[in-house]
Amino acid sequence: MALPNYFISCDWGTSNFRLRVVETTTLTILAEHKTDCGIKLLYENFLKQREKEQTQFFADYLKEQISSLPKEHQKHIIVAAGMASANIGLFELNYADFPLNTCGNNLIWKHLVFNNNIEILLISGAKTNSGMMRGEEIQAVGLEQELKPYKKGFLLLPGTHSKHLTYDNGIYTDLKNYMTGELFEVLSKKSILVNSVSTTSSTLLEKPFLEGVSLGLQGQLSASLFSIRAKDLLQTKTKEENYFFLSGLLIGDEISYLEQTTENIFLVAPDPVFSLYKLALKQIINPKQLILLDDKVLENALLLGQKKILLQYENNKAL
């Protein structure tokens, strides 16, 4: 079945919203529009009114944002991934169950058409018995060609809630979640450490970061946290050194279970997170096992994953 010439990629996360007009064959981005009105903020706005039900409220916001795209590209089908399919989003979809195929054919999707002339192909999240994700699953599906030559390994998608996926010959068999990013946010901004941690520079301070990584790898996360405050009060470390020490401590704890692995590790992330995880992983992983994929690969993976779901929809429509 032939795909449409264009589609609108919608990446709707907890904190951010992004639309991109995509040329389907080449995945060339022709136009882009972003806002900071993620699912969380829009849901809060929804609760403040009583005129519209939830799905229509979200659809109307989507329609409003589409008007910022070039007029000739406003009628394309929208392929939406991320928190749009959550219970606080546009329309709730159940999580698909692991294992997941890299062709994406066991993800759940739903075609929606609204009276404001919006046509959406909404994609579900995915879950195991102990982990879940919404948004990263479509990136994982889009990464098939990058992982396929290596056959097996662990795919690491760092973030506020990092995801580690076990990959085995075209199938993601398991998922682990780590709250590393959120823990850093809480500890550095809302705990007793708030006045002992800060940074004004994007330059990585490697020595304190690796000190933290080493202790995290040794399972010393909890035992090492208060030392950050002590080092600040005793003026043995600067607040900026403490910032990178805390980051290393949390990342080291996250990756500690990989220290003895002989499997490949696929790291996919934007900077500065990419550089931090790369440095940490190099402490425990043979360089030949470490496959580094930057943010450009990740951006393309999202579009490629959405294209795969669009193909499934078109094939299903033709039946």
mmCIF file of N, CA, C and O in Angstrom, residues 89-189:
data_model
loop_
_atom_site.group_PDB
_atom_site.id
_atom_site.type_symbol
_atom_site.label_atom_id
_atom_site.label_comp_id
_atom_site.label_asym_id
_atom_site.label_seq_id
_atom_site.Cartn_x
_atom_site.Cartn_y
_atom_site.Cartn_z
ATOM 1 N N GLY A 89 -3.814 12.606 28.694
ATOM 2 C CA GLY A 89 -3.535 13.132 27.374
ATOM 3 C C GLY A 89 -4.762 13.238 26.489
ATOM 4 O O GLY A 89 -5.896 13.363 26.958
ATOM 5 N N LEU A 90 -4.516 13.168 25.204
ATOM 6 C CA LEU A 90 -5.561 13.324 24.197
ATOM 7 C C LEU A 90 -6.599 12.209 24.255
ATOM 8 O O LEU A 90 -7.811 12.451 24.249
ATOM 9 N N PHE A 91 -6.116 10.962 24.285
ATOM 10 C CA PHE A 91 -7.011 9.798 24.273
ATOM 11 C C PHE A 91 -6.220 8.621 24.829
ATOM 12 O O PHE A 91 -5.157 8.276 24.296
ATOM 13 N N GLU A 92 -6.709 8.010 25.877
ATOM 14 C CA GLU A 92 -5.939 6.964 26.535
ATOM 15 C C GLU A 92 -5.957 5.652 25.749
ATOM 16 O O GLU A 92 -7.016 5.165 25.338
ATOM 17 N N LEU A 93 -4.762 5.106 25.561
ATOM 18 C CA LEU A 93 -4.604 3.781 24.972
ATOM 19 C C LEU A 93 -3.903 2.883 25.980
ATOM 20 O O LEU A 93 -3.035 3.329 26.734
ATOM 21 N N ASN A 94 -4.257 1.616 25.999
ATOM 22 C CA ASN A 94 -3.563 0.661 26.846
ATOM 23 C C ASN A 94 -2.113 0.524 26.398
ATOM 24 O O ASN A 94 -1.777 0.760 25.241
ATOM 25 N N TYR A 95 -1.278 0.111 27.331
ATOM 26 C CA TYR A 95 0.107 -0.186 26.986
ATOM 27 C C TYR A 95 0.172 -1.504 26.208
ATOM 28 O O TYR A 95 -0.515 -2.464 26.553
ATOM 29 N N ALA A 96 1.019 -1.537 25.189
ATOM 30 C CA ALA A 96 1.320 -2.801 24.522
ATOM 31 C C ALA A 96 2.246 -3.615 25.423
ATOM 32 O O ALA A 96 3.012 -3.059 26.208
ATOM 33 N N ASP A 97 2.157 -4.921 25.322
ATOM 34 C CA ASP A 97 2.974 -5.801 26.158
ATOM 35 C C ASP A 97 4.276 -6.182 25.468
ATOM 36 O O ASP A 97 4.319 -6.385 24.254
ATOM 37 N N PHE A 98 5.341 -6.274 26.257
ATOM 38 C CA PHE A 98 6.585 -6.878 25.784
ATOM 39 C C PHE A 98 6.366 -8.366 25.626
ATOM 40 O O PHE A 98 5.518 -8.933 26.332
ATOM 41 N N PRO A 99 7.140 -9.012 24.742
ATOM 42 C CA PRO A 99 8.201 -8.468 23.881
ATOM 43 C C PRO A 99 7.650 -7.618 22.746
ATOM 44 O O PRO A 99 6.517 -7.815 22.301
ATOM 45 N N LEU A 100 8.509 -6.675 22.268
ATOM 46 C CA LEU A 100 8.146 -5.800 21.162
ATOM 47 C C LEU A 100 8.991 -6.120 19.938
ATOM 48 O O LEU A 100 10.216 -6.272 20.044
ATOM 49 N N ASN A 101 8.337 -6.224 18.803
ATOM 50 C CA ASN A 101 9.068 -6.413 17.554
ATOM 51 C C ASN A 101 9.571 -5.071 17.036
ATOM 52 O O ASN A 101 8.890 -4.051 17.161
ATOM 53 N N THR A 102 10.736 -5.049 16.415
ATOM 54 C CA THR A 102 11.268 -3.791 15.906
ATOM 55 C C THR A 102 10.523 -3.287 14.672
ATOM 56 O O THR A 102 10.724 -2.150 14.260
ATOM 57 N N CYS A 103 9.654 -4.106 14.104
ATOM 58 C CA CYS A 103 8.798 -3.614 13.019
ATOM 59 C C CYS A 103 7.608 -2.845 13.593
ATOM 60 O O CYS A 103 6.879 -2.176 12.856
ATOM 61 N N GLY A 104 7.415 -2.940 14.908
ATOM 62 C CA GLY A 104 6.353 -2.193 15.568
ATOM 63 C C GLY A 104 4.966 -2.778 15.418
ATOM 64 O O GLY A 104 3.974 -2.140 15.789
ATOM 65 N N ASN A 105 4.856 -4.012 14.900
ATOM 66 C CA ASN A 105 3.524 -4.539 14.589
ATOM 67 C C ASN A 105 2.745 -5.021 15.806
ATOM 68 O O ASN A 105 1.589 -5.412 15.681
ATOM 69 N N ASN A 106 3.362 -5.014 16.992
ATOM 70 C CA ASN A 106 2.560 -5.338 18.173
ATOM 71 C C ASN A 106 2.423 -4.158 19.128
ATOM 72 O O ASN A 106 2.017 -4.320 20.274
ATOM 73 N N LEU A 107 2.735 -2.951 18.634
ATOM 74 C CA LEU A 107 2.313 -1.761 19.351
ATOM 75 C C LEU A 107 0.822 -1.547 19.088
ATOM 76 O O LEU A 107 0.288 -2.002 18.072
ATOM 77 N N ILE A 108 0.172 -0.848 19.996
ATOM 78 C CA ILE A 108 -1.248 -0.529 19.827
ATOM 79 C C ILE A 108 -1.358 0.860 19.208
ATOM 80 O O ILE A 108 -0.661 1.792 19.626
ATOM 81 N N TRP A 109 -2.192 1.004 18.194
ATOM 82 C CA TRP A 109 -2.427 2.325 17.614
ATOM 83 C C TRP A 109 -3.921 2.499 17.355
ATOM 84 O O TRP A 109 -4.656 1.528 17.248
ATOM 85 N N LYS A 110 -4.344 3.751 17.262
ATOM 86 C CA LYS A 110 -5.747 4.048 17.019
ATOM 87 C C LYS A 110 -5.858 5.238 16.078
ATOM 88 O O LYS A 110 -5.172 6.245 16.244
ATOM 89 N N HIS A 111 -6.761 5.109 15.099
ATOM 90 C CA HIS A 111 -7.015 6.192 14.162
ATOM 91 C C HIS A 111 -8.199 7.006 14.659
ATOM 92 O O HIS A 111 -9.271 6.473 14.926
ATOM 93 N N LEU A 112 -7.985 8.322 14.809
ATOM 94 C CA LEU A 112 -9.021 9.212 15.321
ATOM 95 C C LEU A 112 -9.271 10.346 14.330
ATOM 96 O O LEU A 112 -8.322 10.892 13.756
ATOM 97 N N VAL A 113 -10.531 10.689 14.140
ATOM 98 C CA VAL A 113 -10.905 11.826 13.298
ATOM 99 C C VAL A 113 -11.830 12.712 14.114
ATOM 100 O O VAL A 113 -12.818 12.244 14.684
ATOM 101 N N PHE A 114 -11.501 14.014 14.175
ATOM 102 C CA PHE A 114 -12.278 14.958 14.968
ATOM 103 C C PHE A 114 -13.047 15.921 14.074
ATOM 104 O O PHE A 114 -12.692 16.142 12.921
ATOM 105 N N ASN A 115 -14.078 16.536 14.658
ATOM 106 C CA ASN A 115 -14.926 17.440 13.882
ATOM 107 C C ASN A 115 -14.263 18.770 13.554
ATOM 108 O O ASN A 115 -14.841 19.609 12.890
ATOM 109 N N ASN A 116 -13.026 18.933 14.038
ATOM 110 C CA ASN A 116 -12.271 20.119 13.636
ATOM 111 C C ASN A 116 -11.280 19.790 12.505
ATOM 112 O O ASN A 116 -10.287 20.455 12.300
ATOM 113 N N ASN A 117 -11.598 18.696 11.795
ATOM 114 C CA ASN A 117 -10.841 18.256 10.615
ATOM 115 C C ASN A 117 -9.429 17.757 10.935
ATOM 116 O O ASN A 117 -8.551 17.764 10.065
ATOM 117 N N ILE A 118 -9.237 17.291 12.147
ATOM 118 C CA ILE A 118 -7.958 16.706 12.519
ATOM 119 C C ILE A 118 -8.047 15.182 12.404
ATOM 120 O O ILE A 118 -8.989 14.570 12.902
ATOM 121 N N GLU A 119 -7.051 14.605 11.745
ATOM 122 C CA GLU A 119 -6.943 13.151 11.598
ATOM 123 C C GLU A 119 -5.646 12.716 12.276
ATOM 124 O O GLU A 119 -4.560 13.172 11.908
ATOM 125 N N ILE A 120 -5.765 11.834 13.250
ATOM 126 C CA ILE A 120 -4.617 11.440 14.066
ATOM 127 C C ILE A 120 -4.454 9.929 14.097
ATOM 128 O O ILE A 120 -5.424 9.185 14.237
ATOM 129 N N LEU A 121 -3.216 9.503 13.989
ATOM 130 C CA LEU A 121 -2.840 8.116 14.230
ATOM 131 C C LEU A 121 -2.066 8.109 15.549
ATOM 132 O O LEU A 121 -0.926 8.569 15.616
ATOM 133 N N LEU A 122 -2.713 7.643 16.595
ATOM 134 C CA LEU A 122 -2.179 7.722 17.954
ATOM 135 C C LEU A 122 -1.519 6.401 18.334
ATOM 136 O O LEU A 122 -2.092 5.332 18.130
ATOM 137 N N ILE A 123 -0.310 6.489 18.915
ATOM 138 C CA ILE A 123 0.485 5.299 19.215
ATOM 139 C C ILE A 123 0.563 5.093 20.728
ATOM 140 O O ILE A 123 0.769 6.032 21.493
ATOM 141 N N SER A 124 0.419 3.841 21.142
ATOM 142 C CA SER A 124 0.439 3.498 22.569
ATOM 143 C C SER A 124 1.855 3.476 23.118
ATOM 144 O O SER A 124 2.848 3.519 22.384
ATOM 145 N N GLY A 125 1.944 3.340 24.450
ATOM 146 C CA GLY A 125 3.200 3.023 25.101
ATOM 147 C C GLY A 125 3.390 1.512 25.149
ATOM 148 O O GLY A 125 2.672 0.753 24.491
ATOM 149 N N ALA A 126 4.354 1.080 25.956
ATOM 150 C CA ALA A 126 4.632 -0.355 26.083
ATOM 151 C C ALA A 126 5.032 -0.654 27.528
ATOM 152 O O ALA A 126 5.544 0.213 28.237
ATOM 153 N N LYS A 127 4.804 -1.908 27.965
ATOM 154 C CA LYS A 127 5.062 -2.252 29.362
ATOM 155 C C LYS A 127 5.537 -3.692 29.532
ATOM 156 O O LYS A 127 5.294 -4.564 28.688
ATOM 157 N N THR A 128 6.221 -3.891 30.649
ATOM 158 C CA THR A 128 6.499 -5.227 31.179
ATOM 159 C C THR A 128 5.769 -5.319 32.521
ATOM 160 O O THR A 128 4.984 -4.448 32.866
ATOM 161 N N ASN A 129 6.062 -6.346 33.304
ATOM 162 C CA ASN A 129 5.431 -6.459 34.623
ATOM 163 C C ASN A 129 5.933 -5.397 35.599
ATOM 164 O O ASN A 129 5.263 -5.082 36.582
ATOM 165 N N SER A 130 7.114 -4.831 35.337
ATOM 166 C CA SER A 130 7.700 -3.892 36.295
ATOM 167 C C SER A 130 8.142 -2.570 35.679
ATOM 168 O O SER A 130 8.636 -1.697 36.389
ATOM 169 N N GLY A 131 7.974 -2.409 34.369
ATOM 170 C CA GLY A 131 8.405 -1.184 33.716
ATOM 171 C C GLY A 131 7.434 -0.741 32.641
ATOM 172 O O GLY A 131 6.607 -1.522 32.161
ATOM 173 N N MET A 132 7.520 0.531 32.271
ATOM 174 C CA MET A 132 6.646 1.051 31.222
ATOM 175 C C MET A 132 7.284 2.270 30.576
ATOM 176 O O MET A 132 8.184 2.895 31.134
ATOM 177 N N MET A 133 6.794 2.630 29.391
ATOM 178 C CA MET A 133 7.283 3.813 28.692
ATOM 179 C C MET A 133 6.238 4.284 27.695
ATOM 180 O O MET A 133 5.445 3.488 27.180
ATOM 181 N N ARG A 134 6.219 5.583 27.453
ATOM 182 C CA ARG A 134 5.402 6.167 26.397
ATOM 183 C C ARG A 134 6.276 7.148 25.628
ATOM 184 O O ARG A 134 6.726 8.141 26.176
ATOM 185 N N GLY A 135 6.545 6.845 24.377
ATOM 186 C CA GLY A 135 7.376 7.680 23.533
ATOM 187 C C GLY A 135 8.657 6.994 23.131
ATOM 188 O O GLY A 135 9.023 6.959 21.945
ATOM 189 N N GLU A 136 9.350 6.390 24.097
ATOM 190 C CA GLU A 136 10.612 5.722 23.778
ATOM 191 C C GLU A 136 10.410 4.469 22.939
ATOM 192 O O GLU A 136 11.311 4.058 22.202
ATOM 193 N N GLU A 137 9.222 3.849 23.054
ATOM 194 C CA GLU A 137 8.990 2.622 22.278
ATOM 195 C C GLU A 137 9.041 2.892 20.777
ATOM 196 O O GLU A 137 9.531 2.069 19.998
ATOM 197 N N ILE A 138 8.588 4.061 20.349
ATOM 198 C CA ILE A 138 8.605 4.356 18.914
ATOM 199 C C ILE A 138 10.022 4.676 18.459
ATOM 200 O O ILE A 138 10.408 4.386 17.324
ATOM 201 N N GLN A 139 10.836 5.253 19.347
ATOM 202 C CA GLN A 139 12.248 5.455 19.050
ATOM 203 C C GLN A 139 12.951 4.104 18.914
ATOM 204 O O GLN A 139 13.762 3.906 18.005
ATOM 205 N N ALA A 140 12.637 3.191 19.828
ATOM 206 C CA ALA A 140 13.249 1.863 19.785
ATOM 207 C C ALA A 140 12.910 1.143 18.481
ATOM 208 O O ALA A 140 13.772 0.507 17.857
ATOM 209 N N VAL A 141 11.662 1.242 18.059
ATOM 210 C CA VAL A 141 11.248 0.634 16.789
ATOM 211 C C VAL A 141 12.026 1.260 15.625
ATOM 212 O O VAL A 141 12.464 0.571 14.703
ATOM 213 N N GLY A 142 12.230 2.559 15.684
ATOM 214 C CA GLY A 142 12.943 3.248 14.617
ATOM 215 C C GLY A 142 14.436 2.981 14.586
ATOM 216 O O GLY A 142 15.107 3.269 13.594
ATOM 217 N N LEU A 143 14.980 2.411 15.664
ATOM 218 C CA LEU A 143 16.423 2.140 15.739
ATOM 219 C C LEU A 143 16.802 0.772 15.175
ATOM 220 O O LEU A 143 17.960 0.361 15.269
ATOM 221 N N GLU A 144 15.871 0.087 14.588
ATOM 222 C CA GLU A 144 16.109 -1.286 14.115
ATOM 223 C C GLU A 144 17.377 -1.426 13.278
ATOM 224 O O GLU A 144 18.197 -2.320 13.513
ATOM 225 N N GLN A 145 17.558 -0.557 12.285
ATOM 226 C CA GLN A 145 18.703 -0.706 11.382
ATOM 227 C C GLN A 145 20.032 -0.461 12.082
ATOM 228 O O GLN A 145 21.068 -0.986 11.658
ATOM 229 N N GLU A 146 20.026 0.332 13.141
ATOM 230 C CA GLU A 146 21.256 0.592 13.888
ATOM 231 C C GLU A 146 21.661 -0.605 14.738
ATOM 232 O O GLU A 146 22.847 -0.890 14.910
ATOM 233 N N LEU A 147 20.674 -1.321 15.274
ATOM 234 C CA LEU A 147 20.954 -2.420 16.184
ATOM 235 C C LEU A 147 21.090 -3.770 15.481
ATOM 236 O O LEU A 147 21.796 -4.665 15.963
ATOM 237 N N LYS A 148 20.423 -3.902 14.355
ATOM 238 C CA LYS A 148 20.334 -5.190 13.664
ATOM 239 C C LYS A 148 21.680 -5.859 13.398
ATOM 240 O O LYS A 148 21.816 -7.079 13.597
ATOM 241 N N PRO A 149 22.732 -5.131 12.975
ATOM 242 C CA PRO A 149 24.013 -5.803 12.705
ATOM 243 C C PRO A 149 24.657 -6.433 13.923
ATOM 244 O O PRO A 149 25.507 -7.318 13.794
ATOM 245 N N TYR A 150 24.273 -6.000 15.120
ATOM 246 C CA TYR A 150 24.923 -6.487 16.336
ATOM 247 C C TYR A 150 24.166 -7.640 16.991
ATOM 248 O O TYR A 150 24.655 -8.241 17.950
ATOM 249 N N LYS A 151 22.964 -7.899 16.537
ATOM 250 C CA LYS A 151 22.152 -9.035 16.966
ATOM 251 C C LYS A 151 21.635 -8.948 18.411
ATOM 252 O O LYS A 151 20.450 -9.134 18.654
ATOM 253 N N LYS A 152 22.504 -8.691 19.395
ATOM 254 C CA LYS A 152 22.054 -8.667 20.788
ATOM 255 C C LYS A 152 22.696 -7.504 21.548
ATOM 256 O O LYS A 152 23.735 -6.989 21.150
ATOM 257 N N GLY A 153 22.059 -7.128 22.665
ATOM 258 C CA GLY A 153 22.649 -6.108 23.517
ATOM 259 C C GLY A 153 21.607 -5.397 24.354
ATOM 260 O O GLY A 153 20.438 -5.795 24.428
ATOM 261 N N PHE A 154 22.048 -4.314 24.996
ATOM 262 C CA PHE A 154 21.176 -3.479 25.817
ATOM 263 C C PHE A 154 21.100 -2.089 25.207
ATOM 264 O O PHE A 154 22.129 -1.459 24.967
ATOM 265 N N LEU A 155 19.883 -1.627 24.956
ATOM 266 C CA LEU A 155 19.661 -0.284 24.439
ATOM 267 C C LEU A 155 19.383 0.648 25.606
ATOM 268 O O LEU A 155 18.414 0.458 26.344
ATOM 269 N N LEU A 156 20.233 1.673 25.769
ATOM 270 C CA LEU A 156 20.079 2.630 26.853
ATOM 271 C C LEU A 156 19.551 3.948 26.301
ATOM 272 O O LEU A 156 20.160 4.552 25.409
ATOM 273 N N LEU A 157 18.409 4.371 26.845
ATOM 274 C CA LEU A 157 17.786 5.642 26.472
ATOM 275 C C LEU A 157 17.697 6.500 27.740
ATOM 276 O O LEU A 157 16.693 6.504 28.441
ATOM 277 N N PRO A 158 18.767 7.233 28.069
ATOM 278 C CA PRO A 158 18.787 8.039 29.288
ATOM 279 C C PRO A 158 17.790 9.189 29.225
ATOM 280 O O PRO A 158 17.421 9.662 28.153
ATOM 281 N N GLY A 159 17.364 9.621 30.402
ATOM 282 C CA GLY A 159 16.439 10.737 30.468
ATOM 283 C C GLY A 159 15.959 10.936 31.886
ATOM 284 O O GLY A 159 16.557 10.431 32.842
ATOM 285 N N THR A 160 14.864 11.672 32.038
ATOM 286 C CA THR A 160 14.283 11.872 33.362
ATOM 287 C C THR A 160 14.009 10.529 34.022
ATOM 288 O O THR A 160 14.325 10.305 35.182
ATOM 289 N N HIS A 161 13.418 9.623 33.241
ATOM 290 C CA HIS A 161 13.243 8.228 33.652
ATOM 291 C C HIS A 161 13.923 7.373 32.587
ATOM 292 O O HIS A 161 13.347 7.080 31.545
ATOM 293 N N SER A 162 15.162 6.985 32.836
ATOM 294 C CA SER A 162 15.938 6.240 31.841
ATOM 295 C C SER A 162 15.303 4.881 31.563
ATOM 296 O O SER A 162 14.750 4.246 32.468
ATOM 297 N N LYS A 163 15.411 4.478 30.306
ATOM 298 C CA LYS A 163 14.914 3.168 29.913
ATOM 299 C C LYS A 163 16.072 2.320 29.389
ATOM 300 O O LYS A 163 16.865 2.787 28.585
ATOM 301 N N HIS A 164 16.141 1.078 29.864
ATOM 302 C CA HIS A 164 17.107 0.100 29.371
ATOM 303 C C HIS A 164 16.320 -1.052 28.754
ATOM 304 O O HIS A 164 15.568 -1.729 29.448
ATOM 305 N N LEU A 165 16.498 -1.274 27.463
ATOM 306 C CA LEU A 165 15.765 -2.336 26.767
ATOM 307 C C LEU A 165 16.728 -3.445 26.373
ATOM 308 O O LEU A 165 17.830 -3.177 25.861
ATOM 309 N N THR A 166 16.320 -4.660 26.605
ATOM 310 C CA THR A 166 17.100 -5.823 26.183
ATOM 311 C C THR A 166 16.725 -6.161 24.744
ATOM 312 O O THR A 166 15.550 -6.373 24.437
ATOM 313 N N TYR A 167 17.733 -6.190 23.865
ATOM 314 C CA TYR A 167 17.516 -6.429 22.434
ATOM 315 C C TYR A 167 18.069 -7.798 22.044
ATOM 316 O O TYR A 167 19.191 -8.155 22.403
ATOM 317 N N ASP A 168 17.273 -8.554 21.299
ATOM 318 C CA ASP A 168 17.690 -9.893 20.889
ATOM 319 C C ASP A 168 17.140 -10.205 19.499
ATOM 320 O O ASP A 168 15.972 -10.553 19.336
ATOM 321 N N ASN A 169 17.986 -10.015 18.474
ATOM 322 C CA ASN A 169 17.649 -10.391 17.099
ATOM 323 C C ASN A 169 16.290 -9.850 16.640
ATOM 324 O O ASN A 169 15.402 -10.605 16.230
ATOM 325 N N GLY A 170 16.142 -8.547 16.702
ATOM 326 C CA GLY A 170 14.941 -7.918 16.172
ATOM 327 C C GLY A 170 13.778 -7.831 17.139
ATOM 328 O O GLY A 170 12.699 -7.381 16.764
ATOM 329 N N ILE A 171 13.995 -8.232 18.389
ATOM 330 C CA ILE A 171 12.933 -8.206 19.387
ATOM 331 C C ILE A 171 13.458 -7.565 20.674
ATOM 332 O O ILE A 171 14.565 -7.875 21.130
ATOM 333 N N TYR A 172 12.654 -6.664 21.245
ATOM 334 C CA TYR A 172 12.960 -6.136 22.576
ATOM 335 C C TYR A 172 12.244 -7.024 23.583
ATOM 336 O O TYR A 172 11.015 -7.089 23.614
ATOM 337 N N THR A 173 13.032 -7.725 24.388
ATOM 338 C CA THR A 173 12.476 -8.750 25.258
ATOM 339 C C THR A 173 12.195 -8.271 26.679
ATOM 340 O O THR A 173 11.422 -8.895 27.397
ATOM 341 N N ASP A 174 12.830 -7.167 27.095
ATOM 342 C CA ASP A 174 12.636 -6.722 28.474
ATOM 343 C C ASP A 174 12.897 -5.220 28.570
ATOM 344 O O ASP A 174 13.499 -4.615 27.676
ATOM 345 N N LEU A 175 12.446 -4.640 29.672
ATOM 346 C CA LEU A 175 12.572 -3.202 29.911
ATOM 347 C C LEU A 175 12.823 -2.956 31.388
ATOM 348 O O LEU A 175 12.160 -3.543 32.252
ATOM 349 N N LYS A 176 13.788 -2.069 31.681
ATOM 350 C CA LYS A 176 14.020 -1.601 33.043
ATOM 351 C C LYS A 176 13.927 -0.081 33.053
ATOM 352 O O LYS A 176 14.397 0.578 32.129
ATOM 353 N N ASN A 177 13.309 0.455 34.108
ATOM 354 C CA ASN A 177 13.205 1.909 34.286
ATOM 355 C C ASN A 177 14.119 2.365 35.419
ATOM 356 O O ASN A 177 14.223 1.686 36.443
ATOM 357 N N TYR A 178 14.744 3.511 35.226
ATOM 358 C CA TYR A 178 15.571 4.123 36.263
ATOM 359 C C TYR A 178 15.185 5.595 36.392
ATOM 360 O O TYR A 178 15.124 6.311 35.391
ATOM 361 N N MET A 179 14.937 6.048 37.617
ATOM 362 C CA MET A 179 14.503 7.432 37.842
ATOM 363 C C MET A 179 15.694 8.375 38.018
ATOM 364 O O MET A 179 15.641 9.356 38.767
ATOM 365 N N THR A 180 16.763 8.125 37.308
ATOM 366 C CA THR A 180 18.017 8.851 37.498
ATOM 367 C C THR A 180 17.858 10.361 37.323
ATOM 368 O O THR A 180 18.296 11.144 38.170
ATOM 369 N N GLY A 181 17.248 10.775 36.224
ATOM 370 C CA GLY A 181 17.092 12.205 35.971
ATOM 371 C C GLY A 181 16.226 12.888 37.003
ATOM 372 O O GLY A 181 16.528 13.989 37.469
ATOM 373 N N GLU A 182 15.132 12.229 37.387
ATOM 374 C CA GLU A 182 14.238 12.820 38.379
ATOM 375 C C GLU A 182 14.896 12.876 39.760
ATOM 376 O O GLU A 182 14.733 13.853 40.500
ATOM 377 N N LEU A 183 15.641 11.836 40.106
ATOM 378 C CA LEU A 183 16.354 11.841 41.381
ATOM 379 C C LEU A 183 17.359 12.985 41.437
ATOM 380 O O LEU A 183 17.511 13.654 42.469
ATOM 381 N N PHE A 184 18.065 13.222 40.341
ATOM 382 C CA PHE A 184 19.010 14.339 40.300
ATOM 383 C C PHE A 184 18.285 15.664 40.527
ATOM 384 O O PHE A 184 18.749 16.527 41.272
ATOM 385 N N GLU A 185 17.125 15.816 39.884
ATOM 386 C CA GLU A 185 16.335 17.037 40.027
ATOM 387 C C GLU A 185 15.881 17.226 41.479
ATOM 388 O O GLU A 185 16.003 18.325 42.044
ATOM 389 N N VAL A 186 15.377 16.178 42.075
ATOM 390 C CA VAL A 186 14.880 16.266 43.454
ATOM 391 C C VAL A 186 16.023 16.554 44.426
ATOM 392 O O VAL A 186 15.926 17.443 45.290
ATOM 393 N N LEU A 187 17.114 15.802 44.287
ATOM 394 C CA LEU A 187 18.220 15.945 45.228
ATOM 395 C C LEU A 187 18.926 17.293 45.094
ATOM 396 O O LEU A 187 19.327 17.894 46.095
ATOM 397 N N SER A 188 19.067 17.780 43.876
ATOM 398 C CA SER A 188 19.813 19.019 43.663
ATOM 399 C C SER A 188 18.981 20.273 43.885
ATOM 400 O O SER A 188 19.522 21.357 44.090
ATOM 401 N N LYS A 189 17.637 20.129 43.876
ATOM 402 C CA LYS A 189 16.791 21.320 43.976
ATOM 403 C C LYS A 189 15.792 21.310 45.121
ATOM 404 O O LYS A 189 15.230 22.353 45.468
#
